[in-house]
Tab-separated table of C-alpha atoms in Angstrom:
chain	number	residue	atom	x	y	z
A	216	UNK	CA	26.661	3.631	14.307
A	217	UNK	CA	22.999	4.520	14.123
A	218	UNK	CA	21.149	7.049	12.966
A	219	UNK	CA	17.767	8.185	11.005
A	220	UNK	CA	16.940	10.209	8.151
A	221	UNK	CA	13.447	11.860	8.476
A	222	UNK	CA	11.907	14.087	5.037
A	223	UNK	CA	8.614	15.693	5.039
A	224	UNK	CA	6.191	14.335	2.235
A	225	UNK	CA	3.015	16.185	0.667
A	226	UNK	CA	2.514	17.872	4.237
A	227	UNK	CA	3.741	15.048	6.566
A	228	UNK	CA	6.215	14.793	8.828
A	229	UNK	CA	8.576	11.393	9.079
A	230	UNK	CA	6.482	9.192	6.424
A	231	UNK	CA	9.612	7.677	6.091
A	232	UNK	CA	12.222	6.732	8.478
A	233	UNK	CA	15.154	5.038	8.056
A	234	UNK	CA	17.850	3.726	11.000
A	235	UNK	CA	20.638	1.969	10.555
A	236	UNK	CA	23.871	0.407	11.796
A	237	UNK	CA	27.216	-0.829	10.636
A	238	UNK	CA	29.164	-3.682	12.167
A	239	UNK	CA	32.020	-5.554	10.418
A	240	UNK	CA	31.726	-3.650	6.837
A	241	UNK	CA	28.417	-4.857	6.978
A	242	UNK	CA	25.170	-1.795	7.002
A	243	UNK	CA	22.233	-2.441	7.749
A	244	UNK	CA	18.933	0.105	6.580
A	245	UNK	CA	15.690	-0.416	8.111
A	246	UNK	CA	13.310	1.676	7.023
A	247	UNK	CA	9.863	2.570	8.588
A	248	UNK	CA	7.172	4.219	6.576
A	249	UNK	CA	5.795	4.405	3.564
A	250	UNK	CA	7.824	4.384	-0.118
A	251	UNK	CA	6.264	7.117	-1.406
A	252	UNK	CA	7.209	10.383	-3.496
A	253	UNK	CA	10.508	11.301	-2.285
A	254	UNK	CA	11.653	8.535	-0.504
A	255	UNK	CA	14.278	7.878	-3.202
A	256	UNK	CA	15.725	11.178	-1.499
A	257	UNK	CA	15.675	9.882	1.722
A	258	UNK	CA	17.591	7.273	0.843
A	259	UNK	CA	20.123	8.500	-1.116
A	260	UNK	CA	20.770	10.232	1.922
A	261	UNK	CA	21.139	7.670	3.928
A	262	UNK	CA	23.523	5.375	1.310
A	263	UNK	CA	26.066	9.148	1.217
A	264	UNK	CA	26.388	8.800	4.869
A	265	UNK	CA	27.445	4.795	4.972
A	266	UNK	CA	31.254	4.521	5.521
A	267	UNK	CA	33.446	4.188	2.767
A	268	UNK	CA	34.850	0.245	3.584
A	269	UNK	CA	31.263	-0.813	3.834
A	270	UNK	CA	31.442	-4.157	1.486
A	271	UNK	CA	27.702	-5.369	1.985
A	272	UNK	CA	24.226	-3.302	2.809
A	273	UNK	CA	21.290	-5.061	3.652
A	274	UNK	CA	17.354	-3.459	3.571
A	275	UNK	CA	15.053	-4.898	6.207
A	276	UNK	CA	11.582	-4.057	4.997
A	277	UNK	CA	9.999	-4.944	7.946
A	278	UNK	CA	8.854	-1.632	8.732
A	279	UNK	CA	7.073	-0.810	4.856
A	280	UNK	CA	3.914	-0.527	5.388
A	281	UNK	CA	3.432	1.135	1.650
A	282	UNK	CA	4.613	1.846	-1.442
A	283	UNK	CA	3.348	3.511	-4.272
A	284	UNK	CA	4.904	3.687	-7.477
A	285	UNK	CA	8.038	5.458	-6.188
A	286	UNK	CA	8.823	2.777	-4.559
A	287	UNK	CA	10.285	1.101	-7.549
A	288	UNK	CA	12.344	4.769	-7.706
A	289	UNK	CA	13.759	3.635	-4.382
A	290	UNK	CA	14.787	0.265	-5.888
A	291	UNK	CA	16.236	2.033	-8.669
A	292	UNK	CA	18.694	4.298	-6.364
A	293	UNK	CA	19.415	1.498	-4.438
A	294	UNK	CA	20.785	-0.343	-7.657
A	295	UNK	CA	22.682	2.295	-8.864
A	296	UNK	CA	24.252	2.804	-5.305
A	297	UNK	CA	25.187	-1.282	-5.977
A	298	UNK	CA	26.511	-1.070	-9.242
A	299	UNK	CA	28.458	2.436	-8.479
A	300	UNK	CA	30.181	1.227	-5.559
A	301	UNK	CA	30.768	-2.280	-6.344
A	302	UNK	CA	29.086	-3.469	-2.969
A	303	UNK	CA	27.052	-6.333	-2.775
A	304	UNK	CA	23.349	-5.567	-2.018
A	305	UNK	CA	20.047	-7.280	-0.477
A	306	UNK	CA	16.745	-6.482	0.659
A	307	UNK	CA	14.234	-8.761	2.460
A	308	UNK	CA	11.704	-8.822	4.352
A	309	UNK	CA	8.822	-7.705	1.951
A	310	UNK	CA	5.562	-8.060	2.945
A	311	UNK	CA	1.944	-7.010	3.138
A	312	UNK	CA	0.767	-4.335	0.505
A	313	UNK	CA	4.713	-3.489	-0.461
A	314	UNK	CA	4.932	-7.445	-1.196
A	315	UNK	CA	1.681	-6.577	-3.743
A	316	UNK	CA	3.353	-4.114	-5.030
A	317	UNK	CA	6.233	-5.944	-6.378
A	318	UNK	CA	4.639	-8.671	-7.115
A	319	UNK	CA	2.500	-6.184	-9.907
A	320	UNK	CA	5.674	-4.980	-11.310
A	321	UNK	CA	6.498	-8.760	-11.506
A	322	UNK	CA	9.479	-8.794	-9.178
A	323	UNK	CA	11.239	-11.545	-7.455
A	324	UNK	CA	9.878	-10.848	-3.930
A	325	UNK	CA	13.094	-12.643	-2.761
A	326	UNK	CA	15.347	-10.214	-4.911
A	327	UNK	CA	13.226	-7.720	-6.683
A	328	UNK	CA	16.710	-5.712	-7.877
A	329	UNK	CA	18.344	-8.433	-9.500
A	330	UNK	CA	15.571	-10.120	-11.061
A	331	UNK	CA	12.084	-10.445	-12.429
A	332	UNK	CA	9.858	-13.229	-11.578
A	333	UNK	CA	9.503	-14.658	-15.023
A	334	UNK	CA	12.892	-14.202	-15.807
A	335	UNK	CA	13.986	-16.663	-12.592
A	336	UNK	CA	11.472	-19.466	-13.457
A	337	UNK	CA	12.044	-18.689	-17.008
A	338	UNK	CA	15.496	-17.020	-18.420
A	339	UNK	CA	14.689	-16.096	-21.820
A	340	UNK	CA	11.197	-14.376	-21.507
A	341	UNK	CA	12.925	-11.466	-19.619
A	342	UNK	CA	12.601	-9.253	-23.022
A	343	UNK	CA	8.812	-10.357	-23.029
A	344	UNK	CA	8.500	-9.126	-19.009
A	345	UNK	CA	9.969	-5.829	-20.635
A	346	UNK	CA	7.849	-5.610	-22.936
A	347	UNK	CA	4.921	-6.027	-20.840
A	348	UNK	CA	5.947	-3.754	-17.684
A	349	UNK	CA	4.802	-0.598	-19.007
A	350	UNK	CA	0.865	-2.346	-18.839
A	351	UNK	CA	2.266	-3.661	-15.225
A	352	UNK	CA	2.765	-0.224	-14.374
A	353	UNK	CA	-0.852	0.474	-14.853
A	354	UNK	CA	-2.148	-2.249	-13.101
A	355	UNK	CA	-0.064	-1.523	-10.430
A	356	UNK	CA	-1.210	2.099	-9.919
A	357	UNK	CA	-4.640	1.209	-10.558
A	358	UNK	CA	-4.086	-1.095	-7.203
A	359	UNK	CA	-2.457	1.636	-5.297
A	360	UNK	CA	-5.225	4.171	-6.601
A	361	UNK	CA	-7.824	1.895	-4.983
A	362	UNK	CA	-5.968	1.409	-1.487
A	363	UNK	CA	-6.002	5.472	-1.030
A	364	UNK	CA	-9.348	5.472	-1.662
A	365	UNK	CA	-10.342	2.373	0.755
A	366	UNK	CA	-7.837	4.644	3.367
A	367	UNK	CA	-9.551	7.796	2.799
A	368	UNK	CA	-13.295	6.247	3.074
A	369	UNK	CA	-12.461	4.196	5.844
A	370	UNK	CA	-13.859	7.250	8.844
A	371	UNK	CA	-17.564	7.684	6.807
A	372	UNK	CA	-17.887	3.555	6.711
A	373	UNK	CA	-16.873	2.925	10.455
A	374	UNK	CA	-19.477	5.911	11.007
A	375	UNK	CA	-22.043	4.228	8.901
A	376	UNK	CA	-21.896	1.534	11.044
A	377	UNK	CA	-21.969	3.103	14.007
A	378	UNK	CA	-25.299	4.799	13.342
A	379	UNK	CA	-26.851	1.146	12.492
A	380	UNK	CA	-25.542	-0.621	15.252
A	381	UNK	CA	-26.954	2.194	17.703
A	382	UNK	CA	-30.082	1.867	15.080
A	383	UNK	CA	-31.065	-1.521	13.830
A	384	UNK	CA	-29.835	-3.285	17.015
A	385	UNK	CA	-27.447	-4.323	15.286
A	386	UNK	CA	-23.765	-6.061	15.946
A	387	UNK	CA	-20.314	-4.582	14.016
A	388	UNK	CA	-19.974	-7.542	11.307
A	389	UNK	CA	-23.833	-7.454	11.144
A	390	UNK	CA	-23.623	-3.696	10.290
A	391	UNK	CA	-20.789	-3.970	7.239
A	392	UNK	CA	-23.174	-6.710	5.511
A	393	UNK	CA	-26.122	-4.243	5.676
A	394	UNK	CA	-23.865	-1.813	4.227
A	395	UNK	CA	-22.259	-3.669	1.548
A	396	UNK	CA	-25.591	-5.970	0.262
A	397	UNK	CA	-27.104	-1.887	0.210
A	398	UNK	CA	-24.169	-0.589	-2.532
A	399	UNK	CA	-24.371	-4.230	-4.660
A	400	UNK	CA	-28.860	-4.186	-4.589
A	401	UNK	CA	-28.435	0.136	-5.678
A	402	UNK	CA	-25.009	-0.208	-7.760
A	403	UNK	CA	-23.607	2.543	-5.809
A	404	UNK	CA	-20.607	2.708	-3.971
A	405	UNK	CA	-19.933	1.449	-0.359
A	406	UNK	CA	-18.120	4.829	0.164
A	407	UNK	CA	-21.544	6.537	-1.148
A	408	UNK	CA	-23.525	4.550	0.583
A	409	UNK	CA	-21.918	5.373	4.223
A	410	UNK	CA	-21.905	8.959	3.557
A	411	UNK	CA	-25.730	8.923	2.832
A	412	UNK	CA	-26.560	6.727	6.050
A	413	UNK	CA	-24.342	9.399	8.078
A	414	UNK	CA	-25.768	12.559	6.384
A	415	UNK	CA	-29.560	11.049	6.956
A	416	UNK	CA	-28.799	11.389	10.418
A	417	UNK	CA	-28.064	15.372	11.185
A	418	UNK	CA	-30.677	17.430	12.193
A	419	UNK	CA	-31.304	19.081	8.466
A	420	UNK	CA	-29.824	16.478	6.791
A	421	UNK	CA	-31.032	14.914	3.435
A	422	UNK	CA	-32.399	11.247	3.405
A	423	UNK	CA	-30.279	9.035	0.988
A	424	UNK	CA	-31.570	8.935	-2.329
A	425	UNK	CA	-34.825	6.544	-3.082
A	426	UNK	CA	-32.230	3.935	-4.468
A	427	UNK	CA	-30.050	3.723	-1.445
A	428	UNK	CA	-33.130	3.871	1.229
A	429	UNK	CA	-34.672	1.405	-0.865
A	430	UNK	CA	-32.025	-1.231	-0.745
A	431	UNK	CA	-31.011	-0.261	2.813
A	432	UNK	CA	-34.712	-1.384	3.425
A	433	UNK	CA	-34.380	-4.719	1.557
A	434	UNK	CA	-30.659	-5.465	3.753
A	435	UNK	CA	-31.641	-4.453	6.712
A	436	UNK	CA	-34.960	-6.830	6.362
A	437	UNK	CA	-32.375	-9.859	5.162
A	438	UNK	CA	-30.701	-9.562	9.105
A	439	UNK	CA	-31.021	-12.447	10.329
A	440	UNK	CA	-32.247	-14.733	7.381
């Protein structure tokens, strides 16, 4: 049996797709996409489609490339299914940003359904881990938000790099260094610097703020030194 579940999340179609196959009572689910708002419902629907005689469920997380705090609800749904049906459930192949989220939540990346990392190393510390969970989730949410901002900033930064490459005759790496140094010297966010550089090239574009102009001039002068 092979099938896929689709759901539109936040205006984007097919943010999460779950493919499945069942062989001799072993079900392998392969999520692909993002574990964001609504992902737990997608998983619940897929689990409900499994045959009643399934004796083992394994999730291969290789295809998951992004996860926010909703991913913890995804894991809770999986754990609830295991407890309700008495079926062993495992998740494997956590990598990249989703693995980082598990680490921030202090979950064991090889077995996030059953143990925290601290509890694995120090079973007596599990109560302390529970007390720290609220702070860990706050840090997790901050990191996810920073990643979202970085993703949103990428187009304007790439455009600014292209402008510098064209106007300064520099390489892509050199353009990146100029932007980064300008950000540091002017104490201005990198995205703001990139937006100012991009806007200034328009026919009616305003020049960058004075502090950014001065820092940009310095950064360009440093190139090659």
